[in-house]
Coordinates of C-alpha atoms in Angstrom, one line a residue:
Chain Z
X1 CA -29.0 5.1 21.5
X2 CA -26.4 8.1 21.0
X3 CA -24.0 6.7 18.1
X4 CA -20.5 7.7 18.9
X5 CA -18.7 10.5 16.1
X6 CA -15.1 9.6 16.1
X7 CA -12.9 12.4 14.5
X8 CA -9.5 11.1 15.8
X9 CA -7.5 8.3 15.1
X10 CA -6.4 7.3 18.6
X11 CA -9.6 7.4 19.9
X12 CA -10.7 5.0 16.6
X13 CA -7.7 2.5 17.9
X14 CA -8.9 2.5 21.3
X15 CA -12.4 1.9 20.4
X16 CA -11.5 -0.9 18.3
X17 CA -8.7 -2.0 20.3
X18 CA -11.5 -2.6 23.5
X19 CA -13.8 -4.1 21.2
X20 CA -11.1 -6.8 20.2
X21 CA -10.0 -7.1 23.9
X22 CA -13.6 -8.5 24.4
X23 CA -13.4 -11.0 21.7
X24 CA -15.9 -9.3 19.2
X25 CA -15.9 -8.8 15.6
X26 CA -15.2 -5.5 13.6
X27 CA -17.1 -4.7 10.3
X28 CA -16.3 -1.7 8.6
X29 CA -18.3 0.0 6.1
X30 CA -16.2 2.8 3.9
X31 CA -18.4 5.3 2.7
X32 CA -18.6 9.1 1.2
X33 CA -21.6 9.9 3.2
X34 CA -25.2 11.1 1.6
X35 CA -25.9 7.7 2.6
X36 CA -29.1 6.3 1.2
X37 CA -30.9 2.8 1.3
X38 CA -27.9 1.0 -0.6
X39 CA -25.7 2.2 2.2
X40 CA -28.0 1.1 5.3
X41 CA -28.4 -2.6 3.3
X42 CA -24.6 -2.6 3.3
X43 CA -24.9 -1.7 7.0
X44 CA -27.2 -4.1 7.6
X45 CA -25.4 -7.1 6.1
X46 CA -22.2 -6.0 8.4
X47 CA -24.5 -6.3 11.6
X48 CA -24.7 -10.1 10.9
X49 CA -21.1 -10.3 10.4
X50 CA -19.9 -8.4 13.2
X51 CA -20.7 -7.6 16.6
X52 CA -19.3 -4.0 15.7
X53 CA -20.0 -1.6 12.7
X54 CA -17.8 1.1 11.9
X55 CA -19.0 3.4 9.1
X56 CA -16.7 6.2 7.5
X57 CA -17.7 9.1 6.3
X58 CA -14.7 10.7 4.1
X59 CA -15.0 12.7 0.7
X60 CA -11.4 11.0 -0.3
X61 CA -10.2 13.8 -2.6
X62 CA -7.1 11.7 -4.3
X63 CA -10.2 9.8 -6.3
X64 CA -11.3 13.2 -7.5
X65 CA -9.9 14.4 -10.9
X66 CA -9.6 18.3 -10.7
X67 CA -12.5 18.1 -13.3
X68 CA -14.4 16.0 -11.3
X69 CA -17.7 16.9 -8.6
X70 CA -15.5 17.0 -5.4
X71 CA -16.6 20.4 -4.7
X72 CA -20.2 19.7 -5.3
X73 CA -20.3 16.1 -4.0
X74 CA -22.9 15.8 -1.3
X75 CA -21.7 16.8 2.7
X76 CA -23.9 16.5 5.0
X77 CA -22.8 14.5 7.9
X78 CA -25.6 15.6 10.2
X79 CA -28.0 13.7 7.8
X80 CA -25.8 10.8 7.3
X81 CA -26.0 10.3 11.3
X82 CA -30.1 10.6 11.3
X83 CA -29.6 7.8 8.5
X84 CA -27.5 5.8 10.4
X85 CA -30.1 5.8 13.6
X86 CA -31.8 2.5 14.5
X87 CA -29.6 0.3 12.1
X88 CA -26.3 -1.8 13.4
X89 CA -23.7 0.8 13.2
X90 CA -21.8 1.2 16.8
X91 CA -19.0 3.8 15.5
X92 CA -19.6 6.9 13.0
X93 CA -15.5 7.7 11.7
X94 CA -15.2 11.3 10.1
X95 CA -11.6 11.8 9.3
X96 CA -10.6 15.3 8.1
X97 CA -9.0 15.5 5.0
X98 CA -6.3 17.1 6.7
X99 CA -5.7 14.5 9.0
X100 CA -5.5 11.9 6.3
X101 CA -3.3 13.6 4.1
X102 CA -1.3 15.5 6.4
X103 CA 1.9 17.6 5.0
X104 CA 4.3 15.7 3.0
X105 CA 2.4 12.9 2.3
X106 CA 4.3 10.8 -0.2
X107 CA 2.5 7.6 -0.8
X108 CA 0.8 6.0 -4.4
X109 CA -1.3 2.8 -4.7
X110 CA -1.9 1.7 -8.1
X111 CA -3.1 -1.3 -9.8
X112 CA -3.2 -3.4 -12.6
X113 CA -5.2 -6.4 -13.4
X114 CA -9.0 -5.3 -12.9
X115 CA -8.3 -1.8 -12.5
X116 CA -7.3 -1.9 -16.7
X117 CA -9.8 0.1 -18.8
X118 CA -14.0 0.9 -17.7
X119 CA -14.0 3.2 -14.9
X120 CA -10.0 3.4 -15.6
X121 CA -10.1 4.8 -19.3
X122 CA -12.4 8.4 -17.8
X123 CA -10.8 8.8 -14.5
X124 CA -7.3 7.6 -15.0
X125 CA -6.5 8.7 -10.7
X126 CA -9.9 7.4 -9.6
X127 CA -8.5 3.7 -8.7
X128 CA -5.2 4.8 -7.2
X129 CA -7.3 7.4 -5.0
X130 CA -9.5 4.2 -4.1
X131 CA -6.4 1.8 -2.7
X132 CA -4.9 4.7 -1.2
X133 CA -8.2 5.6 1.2
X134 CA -8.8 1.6 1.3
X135 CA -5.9 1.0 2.8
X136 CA -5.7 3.7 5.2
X137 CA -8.9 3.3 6.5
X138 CA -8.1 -0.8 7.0
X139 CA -5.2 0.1 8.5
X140 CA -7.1 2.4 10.9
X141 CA -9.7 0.4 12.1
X142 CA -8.2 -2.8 11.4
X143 CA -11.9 -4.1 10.6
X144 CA -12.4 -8.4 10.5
X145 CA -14.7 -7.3 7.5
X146 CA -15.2 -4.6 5.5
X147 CA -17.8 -4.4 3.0
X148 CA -18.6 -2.9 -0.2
X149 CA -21.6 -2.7 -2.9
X150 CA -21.4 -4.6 -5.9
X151 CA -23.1 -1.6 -7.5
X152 CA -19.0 -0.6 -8.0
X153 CA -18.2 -3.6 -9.3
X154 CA -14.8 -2.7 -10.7
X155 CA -13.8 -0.8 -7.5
X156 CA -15.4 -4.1 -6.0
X157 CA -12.9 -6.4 -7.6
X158 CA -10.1 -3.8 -7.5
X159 CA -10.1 -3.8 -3.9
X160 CA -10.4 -7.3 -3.1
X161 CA -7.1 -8.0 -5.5
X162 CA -5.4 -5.2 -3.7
X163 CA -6.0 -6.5 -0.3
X164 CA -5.1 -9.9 -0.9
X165 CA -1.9 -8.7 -3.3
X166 CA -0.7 -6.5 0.0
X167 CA -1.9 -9.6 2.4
X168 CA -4.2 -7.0 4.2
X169 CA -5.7 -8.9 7.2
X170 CA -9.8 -8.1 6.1
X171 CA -12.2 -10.0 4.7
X172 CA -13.9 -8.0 1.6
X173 CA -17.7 -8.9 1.2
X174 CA -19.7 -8.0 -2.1
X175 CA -22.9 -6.8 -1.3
X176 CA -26.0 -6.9 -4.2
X177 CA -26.8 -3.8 -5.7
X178 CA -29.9 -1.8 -4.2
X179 CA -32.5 -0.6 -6.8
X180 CA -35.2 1.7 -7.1
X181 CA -38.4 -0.1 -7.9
X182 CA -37.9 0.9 -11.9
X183 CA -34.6 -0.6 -11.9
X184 CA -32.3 2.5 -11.2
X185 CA -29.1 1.6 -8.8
X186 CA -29.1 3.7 -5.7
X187 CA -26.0 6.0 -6.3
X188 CA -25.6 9.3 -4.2
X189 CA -25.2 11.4 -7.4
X190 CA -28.9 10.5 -8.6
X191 CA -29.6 13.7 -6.4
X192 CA -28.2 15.4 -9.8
X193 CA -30.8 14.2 -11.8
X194 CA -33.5 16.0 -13.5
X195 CA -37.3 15.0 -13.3
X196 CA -36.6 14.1 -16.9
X197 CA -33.6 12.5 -16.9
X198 CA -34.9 10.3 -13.5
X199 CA -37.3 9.0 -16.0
X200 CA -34.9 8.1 -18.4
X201 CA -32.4 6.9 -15.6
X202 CA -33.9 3.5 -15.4
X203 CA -33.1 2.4 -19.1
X204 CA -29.7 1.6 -18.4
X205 CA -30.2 -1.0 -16.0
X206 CA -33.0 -2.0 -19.0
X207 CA -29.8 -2.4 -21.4
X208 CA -27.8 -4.0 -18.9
X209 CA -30.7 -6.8 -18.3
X210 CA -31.5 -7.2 -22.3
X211 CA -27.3 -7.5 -23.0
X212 CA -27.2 -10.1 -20.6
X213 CA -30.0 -12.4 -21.3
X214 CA -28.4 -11.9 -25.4
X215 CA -24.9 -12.6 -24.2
X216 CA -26.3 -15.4 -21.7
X217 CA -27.7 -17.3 -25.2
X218 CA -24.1 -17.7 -26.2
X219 CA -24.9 -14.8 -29.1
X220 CA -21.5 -13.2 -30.7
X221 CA -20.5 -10.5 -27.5
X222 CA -19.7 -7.4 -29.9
X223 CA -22.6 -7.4 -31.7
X224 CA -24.9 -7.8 -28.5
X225 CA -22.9 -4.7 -26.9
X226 CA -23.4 -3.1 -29.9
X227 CA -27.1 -2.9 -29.4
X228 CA -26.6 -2.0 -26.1
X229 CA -25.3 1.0 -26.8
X230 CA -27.7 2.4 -29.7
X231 CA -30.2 1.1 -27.5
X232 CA -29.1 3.8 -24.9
X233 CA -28.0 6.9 -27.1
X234 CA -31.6 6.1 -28.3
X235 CA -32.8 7.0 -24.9
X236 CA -30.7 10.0 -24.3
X237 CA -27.4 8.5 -22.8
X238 CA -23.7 9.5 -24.2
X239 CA -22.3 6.3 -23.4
X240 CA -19.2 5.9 -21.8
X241 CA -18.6 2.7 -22.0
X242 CA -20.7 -0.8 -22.5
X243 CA -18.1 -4.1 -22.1
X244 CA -18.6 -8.0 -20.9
X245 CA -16.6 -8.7 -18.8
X246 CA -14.8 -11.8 -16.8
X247 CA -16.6 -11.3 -13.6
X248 CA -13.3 -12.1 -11.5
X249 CA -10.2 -10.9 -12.9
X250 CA -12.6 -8.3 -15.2
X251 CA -10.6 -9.2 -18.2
X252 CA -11.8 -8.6 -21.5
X253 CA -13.6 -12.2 -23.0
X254 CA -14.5 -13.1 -26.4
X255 CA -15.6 -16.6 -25.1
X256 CA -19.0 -17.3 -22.7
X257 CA -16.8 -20.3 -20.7
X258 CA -16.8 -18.6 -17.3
X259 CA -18.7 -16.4 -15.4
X260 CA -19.9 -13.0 -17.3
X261 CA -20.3 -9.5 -16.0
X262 CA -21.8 -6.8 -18.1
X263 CA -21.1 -3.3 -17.1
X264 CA -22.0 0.2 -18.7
X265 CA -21.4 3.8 -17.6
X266 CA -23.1 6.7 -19.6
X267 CA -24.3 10.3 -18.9
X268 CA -27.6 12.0 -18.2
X269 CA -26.9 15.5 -19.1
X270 CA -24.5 16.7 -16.7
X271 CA -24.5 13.3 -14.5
X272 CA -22.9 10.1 -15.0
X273 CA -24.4 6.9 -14.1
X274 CA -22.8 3.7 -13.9
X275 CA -24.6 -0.1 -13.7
X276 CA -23.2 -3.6 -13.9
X277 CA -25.3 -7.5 -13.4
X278 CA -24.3 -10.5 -13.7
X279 CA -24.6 -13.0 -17.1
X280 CA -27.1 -15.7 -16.1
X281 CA -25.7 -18.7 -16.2
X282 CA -27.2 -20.4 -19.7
Chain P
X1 CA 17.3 -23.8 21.7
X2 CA 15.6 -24.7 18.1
X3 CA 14.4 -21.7 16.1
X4 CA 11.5 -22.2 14.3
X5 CA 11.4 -21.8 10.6
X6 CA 8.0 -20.8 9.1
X7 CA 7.4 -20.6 5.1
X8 CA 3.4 -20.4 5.2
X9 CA 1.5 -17.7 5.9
X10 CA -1.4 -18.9 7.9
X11 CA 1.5 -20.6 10.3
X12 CA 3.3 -17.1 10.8
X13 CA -0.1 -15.7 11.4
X14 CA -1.1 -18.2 14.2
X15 CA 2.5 -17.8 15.7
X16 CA 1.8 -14.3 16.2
X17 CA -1.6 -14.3 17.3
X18 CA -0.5 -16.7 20.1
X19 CA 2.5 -14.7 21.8
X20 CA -0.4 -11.5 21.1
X21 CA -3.0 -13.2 23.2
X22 CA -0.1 -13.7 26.1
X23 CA 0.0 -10.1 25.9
X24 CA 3.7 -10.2 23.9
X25 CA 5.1 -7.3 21.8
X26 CA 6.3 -8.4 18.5
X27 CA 9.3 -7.2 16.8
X28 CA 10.5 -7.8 12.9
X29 CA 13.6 -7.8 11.3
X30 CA 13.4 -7.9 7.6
X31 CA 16.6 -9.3 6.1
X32 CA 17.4 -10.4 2.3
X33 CA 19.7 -13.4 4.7
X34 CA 23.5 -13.3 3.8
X35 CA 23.4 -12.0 7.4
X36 CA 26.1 -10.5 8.8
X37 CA 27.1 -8.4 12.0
X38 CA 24.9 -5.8 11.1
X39 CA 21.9 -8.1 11.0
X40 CA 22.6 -9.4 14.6
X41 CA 23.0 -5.8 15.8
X42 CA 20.0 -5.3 14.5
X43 CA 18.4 -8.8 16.3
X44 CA 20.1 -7.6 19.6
X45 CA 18.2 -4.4 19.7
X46 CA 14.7 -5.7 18.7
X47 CA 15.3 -8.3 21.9
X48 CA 15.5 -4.8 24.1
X49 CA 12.3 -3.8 22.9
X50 CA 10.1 -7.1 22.3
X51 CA 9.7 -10.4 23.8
X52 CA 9.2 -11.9 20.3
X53 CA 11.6 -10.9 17.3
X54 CA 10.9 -12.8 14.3
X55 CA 14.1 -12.3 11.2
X56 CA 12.4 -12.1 8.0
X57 CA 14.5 -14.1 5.0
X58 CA 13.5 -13.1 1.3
X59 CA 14.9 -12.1 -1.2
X60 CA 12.7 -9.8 -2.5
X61 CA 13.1 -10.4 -6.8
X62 CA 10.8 -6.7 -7.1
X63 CA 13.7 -4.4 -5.6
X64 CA 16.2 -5.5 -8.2
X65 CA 16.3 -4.3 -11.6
X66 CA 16.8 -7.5 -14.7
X67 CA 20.6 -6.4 -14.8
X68 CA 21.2 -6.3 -11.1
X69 CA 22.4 -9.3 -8.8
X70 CA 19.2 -11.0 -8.0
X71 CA 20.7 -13.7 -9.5
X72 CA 23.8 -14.3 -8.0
X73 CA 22.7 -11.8 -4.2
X74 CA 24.1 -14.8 -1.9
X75 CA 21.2 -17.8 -0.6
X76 CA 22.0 -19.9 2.2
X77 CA 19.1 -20.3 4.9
X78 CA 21.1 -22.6 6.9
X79 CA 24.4 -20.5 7.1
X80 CA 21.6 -17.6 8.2
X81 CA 19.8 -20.0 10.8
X82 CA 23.0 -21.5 12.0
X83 CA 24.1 -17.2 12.8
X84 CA 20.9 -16.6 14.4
X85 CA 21.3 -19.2 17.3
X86 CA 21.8 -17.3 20.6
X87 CA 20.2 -14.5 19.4
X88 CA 16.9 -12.8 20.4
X89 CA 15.1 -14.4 17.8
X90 CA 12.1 -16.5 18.4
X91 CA 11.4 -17.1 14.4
X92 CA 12.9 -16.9 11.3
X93 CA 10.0 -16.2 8.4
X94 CA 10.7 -17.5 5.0
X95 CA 8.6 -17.7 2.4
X96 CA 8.9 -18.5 -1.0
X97 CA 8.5 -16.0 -3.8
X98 CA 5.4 -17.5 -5.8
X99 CA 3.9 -17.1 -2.3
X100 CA 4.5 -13.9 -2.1
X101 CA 3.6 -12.8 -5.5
X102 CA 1.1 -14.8 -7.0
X103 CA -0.8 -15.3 -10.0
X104 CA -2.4 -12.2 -11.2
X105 CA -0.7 -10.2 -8.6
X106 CA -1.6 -6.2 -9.5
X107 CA -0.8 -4.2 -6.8
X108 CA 2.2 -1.6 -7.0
X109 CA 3.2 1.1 -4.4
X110 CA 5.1 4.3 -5.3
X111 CA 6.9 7.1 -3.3
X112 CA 7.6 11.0 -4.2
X113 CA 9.1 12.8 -1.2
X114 CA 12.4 10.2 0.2
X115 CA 12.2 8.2 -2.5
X116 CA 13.3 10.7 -5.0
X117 CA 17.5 11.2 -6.3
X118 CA 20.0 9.3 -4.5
X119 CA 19.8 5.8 -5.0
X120 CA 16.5 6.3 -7.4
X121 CA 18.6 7.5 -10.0
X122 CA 20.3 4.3 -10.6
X123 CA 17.8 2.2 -9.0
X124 CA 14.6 3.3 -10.1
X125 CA 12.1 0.6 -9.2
X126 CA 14.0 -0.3 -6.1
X127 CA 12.0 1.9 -3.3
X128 CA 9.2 0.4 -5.0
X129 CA 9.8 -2.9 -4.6
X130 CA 10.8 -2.1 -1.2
X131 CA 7.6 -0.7 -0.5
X132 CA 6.1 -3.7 -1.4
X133 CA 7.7 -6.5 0.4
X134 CA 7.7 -4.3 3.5
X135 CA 4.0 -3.8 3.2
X136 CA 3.3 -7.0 3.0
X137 CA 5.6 -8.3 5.6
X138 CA 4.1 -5.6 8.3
X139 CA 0.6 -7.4 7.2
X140 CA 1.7 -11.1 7.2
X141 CA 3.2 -10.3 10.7
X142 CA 2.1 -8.1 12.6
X143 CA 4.4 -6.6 14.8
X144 CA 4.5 -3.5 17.3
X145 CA 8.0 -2.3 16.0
X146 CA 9.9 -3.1 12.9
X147 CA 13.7 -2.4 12.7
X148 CA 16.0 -1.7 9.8
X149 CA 19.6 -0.1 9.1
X150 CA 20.8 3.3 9.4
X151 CA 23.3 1.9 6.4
X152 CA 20.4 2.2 4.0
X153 CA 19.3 5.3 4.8
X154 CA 17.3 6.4 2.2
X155 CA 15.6 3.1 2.5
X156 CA 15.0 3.7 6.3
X157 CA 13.1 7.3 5.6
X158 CA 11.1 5.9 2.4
X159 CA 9.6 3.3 5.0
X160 CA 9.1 6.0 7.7
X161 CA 7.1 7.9 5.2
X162 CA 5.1 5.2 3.8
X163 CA 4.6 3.9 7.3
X164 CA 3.0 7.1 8.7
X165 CA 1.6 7.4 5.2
X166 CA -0.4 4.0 5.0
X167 CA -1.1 4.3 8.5
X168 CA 0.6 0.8 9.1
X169 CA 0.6 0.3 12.7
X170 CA 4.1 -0.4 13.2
X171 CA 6.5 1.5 14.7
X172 CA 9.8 2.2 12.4
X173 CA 13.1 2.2 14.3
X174 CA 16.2 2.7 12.8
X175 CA 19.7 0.8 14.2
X176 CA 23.2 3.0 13.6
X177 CA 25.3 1.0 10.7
X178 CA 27.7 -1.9 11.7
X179 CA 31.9 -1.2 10.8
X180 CA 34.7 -2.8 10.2
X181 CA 37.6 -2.2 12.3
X182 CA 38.4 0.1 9.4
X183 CA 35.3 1.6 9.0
X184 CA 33.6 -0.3 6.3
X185 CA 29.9 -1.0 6.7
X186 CA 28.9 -4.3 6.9
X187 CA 26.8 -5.1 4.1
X188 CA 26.1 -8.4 2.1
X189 CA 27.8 -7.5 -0.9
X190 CA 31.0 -7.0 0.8
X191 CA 31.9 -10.7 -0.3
X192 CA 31.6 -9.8 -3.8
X193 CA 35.2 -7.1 -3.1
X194 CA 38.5 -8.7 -4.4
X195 CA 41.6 -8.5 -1.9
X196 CA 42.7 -5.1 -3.7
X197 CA 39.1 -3.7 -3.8
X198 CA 38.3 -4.3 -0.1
X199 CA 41.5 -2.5 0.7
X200 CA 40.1 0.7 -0.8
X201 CA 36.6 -0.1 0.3
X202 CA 37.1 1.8 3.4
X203 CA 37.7 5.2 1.8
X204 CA 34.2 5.5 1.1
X205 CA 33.4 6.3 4.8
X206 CA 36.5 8.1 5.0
X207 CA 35.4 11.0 2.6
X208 CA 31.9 10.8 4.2
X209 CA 33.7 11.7 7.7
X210 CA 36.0 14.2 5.8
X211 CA 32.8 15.8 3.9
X212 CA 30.8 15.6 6.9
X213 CA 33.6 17.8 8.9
X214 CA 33.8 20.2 6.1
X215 CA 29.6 20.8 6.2
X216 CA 30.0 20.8 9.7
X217 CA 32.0 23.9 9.9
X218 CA 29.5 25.8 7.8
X219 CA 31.4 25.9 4.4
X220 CA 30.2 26.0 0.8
X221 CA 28.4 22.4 0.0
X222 CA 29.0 22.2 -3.5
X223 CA 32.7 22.8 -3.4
X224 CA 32.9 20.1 0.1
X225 CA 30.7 17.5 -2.1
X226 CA 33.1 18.0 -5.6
X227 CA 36.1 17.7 -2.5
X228 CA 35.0 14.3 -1.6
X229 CA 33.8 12.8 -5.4
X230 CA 37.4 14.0 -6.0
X231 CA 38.9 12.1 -3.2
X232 CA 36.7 8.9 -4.4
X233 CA 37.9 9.1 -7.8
X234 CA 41.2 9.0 -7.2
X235 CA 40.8 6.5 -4.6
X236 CA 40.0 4.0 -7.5
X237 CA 35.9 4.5 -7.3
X238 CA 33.8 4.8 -9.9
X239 CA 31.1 7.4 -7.9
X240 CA 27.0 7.4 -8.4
X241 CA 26.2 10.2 -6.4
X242 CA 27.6 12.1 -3.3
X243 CA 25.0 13.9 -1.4
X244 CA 24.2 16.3 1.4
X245 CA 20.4 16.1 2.3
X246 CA 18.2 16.8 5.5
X247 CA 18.3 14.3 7.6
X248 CA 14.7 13.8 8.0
X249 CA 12.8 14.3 4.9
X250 CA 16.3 13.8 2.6
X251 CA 15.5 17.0 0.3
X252 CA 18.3 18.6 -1.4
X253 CA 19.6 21.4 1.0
X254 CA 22.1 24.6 0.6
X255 CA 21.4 25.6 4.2
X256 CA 23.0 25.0 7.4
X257 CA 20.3 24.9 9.8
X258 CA 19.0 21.9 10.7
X259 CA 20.2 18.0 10.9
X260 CA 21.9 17.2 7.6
X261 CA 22.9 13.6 6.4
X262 CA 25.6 12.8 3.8
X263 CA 25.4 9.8 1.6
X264 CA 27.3 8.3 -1.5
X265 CA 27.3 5.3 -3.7
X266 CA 29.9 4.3 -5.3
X267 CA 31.3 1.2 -7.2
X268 CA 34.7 -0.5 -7.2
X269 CA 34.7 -2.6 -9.8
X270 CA 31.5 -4.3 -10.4
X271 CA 30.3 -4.0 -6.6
X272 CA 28.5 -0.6 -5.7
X273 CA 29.2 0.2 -2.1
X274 CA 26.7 2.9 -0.6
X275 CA 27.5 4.7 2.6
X276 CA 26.0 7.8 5.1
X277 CA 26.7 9.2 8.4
X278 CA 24.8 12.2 10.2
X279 CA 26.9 15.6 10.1
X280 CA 27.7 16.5 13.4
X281 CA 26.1 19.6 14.5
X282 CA 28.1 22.7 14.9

């Protein structure tokens, strides 16, 4: 089956508009392309949602800082479209950054609430870049669904507070993080890696599963992130950050009342990973 | 014929989805109430272009700054649904602030390009909040087409922009301002104008007509614009700004070659009074 490559946004609209006319269901899966296994499980879950997946495809450069790996990020749309053969996806939408952001574009998203400090505090534009692209692409495919991995856990929770604070007519579904078998979160940028630092990769999803058993005890939350931390810049990480977290609103907690989610991001030489998993319930 | 009056969302929602499934184009009117000519001029012309008009009524407490009028901006639903019957309206939609902004709400949007000088100066969170509440309207209902005042002007060309920006699949149509016999545009706050002030009120669009003659003819715009904050002045107004801008994208021009728009806002007493007409071309 030839998946259809949708460059314009009529043609989008009348895709999805003929779809709707028969009565089906529209997923939509945003990605950046170099789409790996934790993409095609996000894919997947959308084909049992949906009668119709739409993936995107779209380096958003307003999530970029100019410091950032926009110019390195991995393009290859080709690929992404072998990926993408065989699973549920009905539409492939590549916008060009052109068309998205055409000539006096004038327009800023931002939030509060769970987009306060983590990812936030070392890429102050990545969250307003985030709603901005969002949106647009909702409002472009006007998907039933759209879905996105838990493995961004604070883009995760950012988005689903934007859509229902601007009443957007989707329904935002977590989907679990996909892992290597050593632990390691799929992430497009593990490409960066080094043959040493992919063996080191896996420890931070080791911190993250020792902070929240610790933290799942009921043990004092500052001291147990403390730990966390030496525990990585003993393996070779310059830790970004390492918090517990409310897992809803993602507000800072001193008390283990409610539901807990730890996340950490830290770098690997050059490359910055970032992991999050839920507090067990004690 | 009984209008009916919807305050919950999922109500709106349904009411919409119904006249979409009969194959109905849906128009909105947003409105703050207090409705006046303008507003039914406004009504009359969404009729022309959709079988279903529903007239917004909120007053929206983000656009106003703590020491504007929220407070006292005139409230009275049935005076608004009593001047609605016999009009093209087929729903009034009005819901209640802590439905529209609830707990933990995040979510801002901001404009550069039309949002900047003119009214921005004085009221600088207003496109903002505008922005909002007209986001979130377009998503809560839905329409085809969504019609506003040329008497805000600025206003009009901040929601082009975010429109095309957001990609919100409405289409923005602007109604020429409703006058007085006399010239004064009809505008809500008009009630707030003592005998004496709404005597002078209609000098406002007499400079605008004056200024807009003079920039017609192709002379000097600084010495036309300090002409008409003259004529204001000694009219008895206390003057924000008077402005010559390009119609379209409202930058500051010194140029004569292409559609130009003048605007001013100025106060008499304590009730600020804004105004703009097109300058005719040469």
């Amino acid at each position: 089956m030839t998946i259809p490559v949708i460059a314009q946004l009529d043609e989008l609209r009348s895709t999805v508009a003929a779809w709707r006319a028969d009565g089906q269901r529209i997923a939509l899966v945003p990605t950046m392309g170099a789409l790996h296994q934790g993409h095609l499980d996000l894919v997947r879950r959308a084909g049992e949602l949906a009668e119709r997946v739409v993936v995107s495809v779209f380096v958003n450069p307003t999530q970029f800082a100019p410091t950032e790996d926009f110019g390195r990020y991995p393009r290859d749309l080709e690929r992404d479209y072998a990926a993408l053969s065989g699973t549920a996806v009905s539409a492939l939408y590549a916008p060009t950054a052109q068309d998205m952001y055409g000539p006096n574009f004038s327009t800023k998203i931002s939030l509060e609430g769970p987009a306060l400090g983590l990812e936030s505090i070392t890429r102050p534009h990545f969250f307003a870049g985030v709603a901005l692209v969002v949106t647009k692409l909702f409002n472009r495919c006007a998907p039933d669904v759209a879905l996105f991995g838990e493995k961004d856990y604070q883009q995760l929770k950012v988005i689903s507070r934007m859509t229902k604070d601007l009443d957007l007519p989707v329904e935002i579904i977590g989907v679990p993080t996909t892992r290597e078998a050593d632990g390691l979160a799929l992430s497009s940028r593990n490409v960066y890696l080094s043959e040493e630092e992919r063996a080191v990769a896996p420890r931070l999803h080791m911190a993250l599963q020792d902070l929240a058993q610790v933290v799942s005890r009921g043990d004092p939350i500052a001291a147990a992130v403390a730990q966390a931390r030496e525990a990585l810049a003993a393996a070779g990480f310059d830790v970004d950050y390492v918090e517990v977290r409310d897992a809803e609103t993602l507000e800072a907690v001193e008390a283990h009342d409610r539901p807990l989610r730890v996340l950490a991001a830290a770098k690997l030489g050059t490359t910055r990973l970032i992991d999050n998993i839920a507090v067990p319930r004690a």
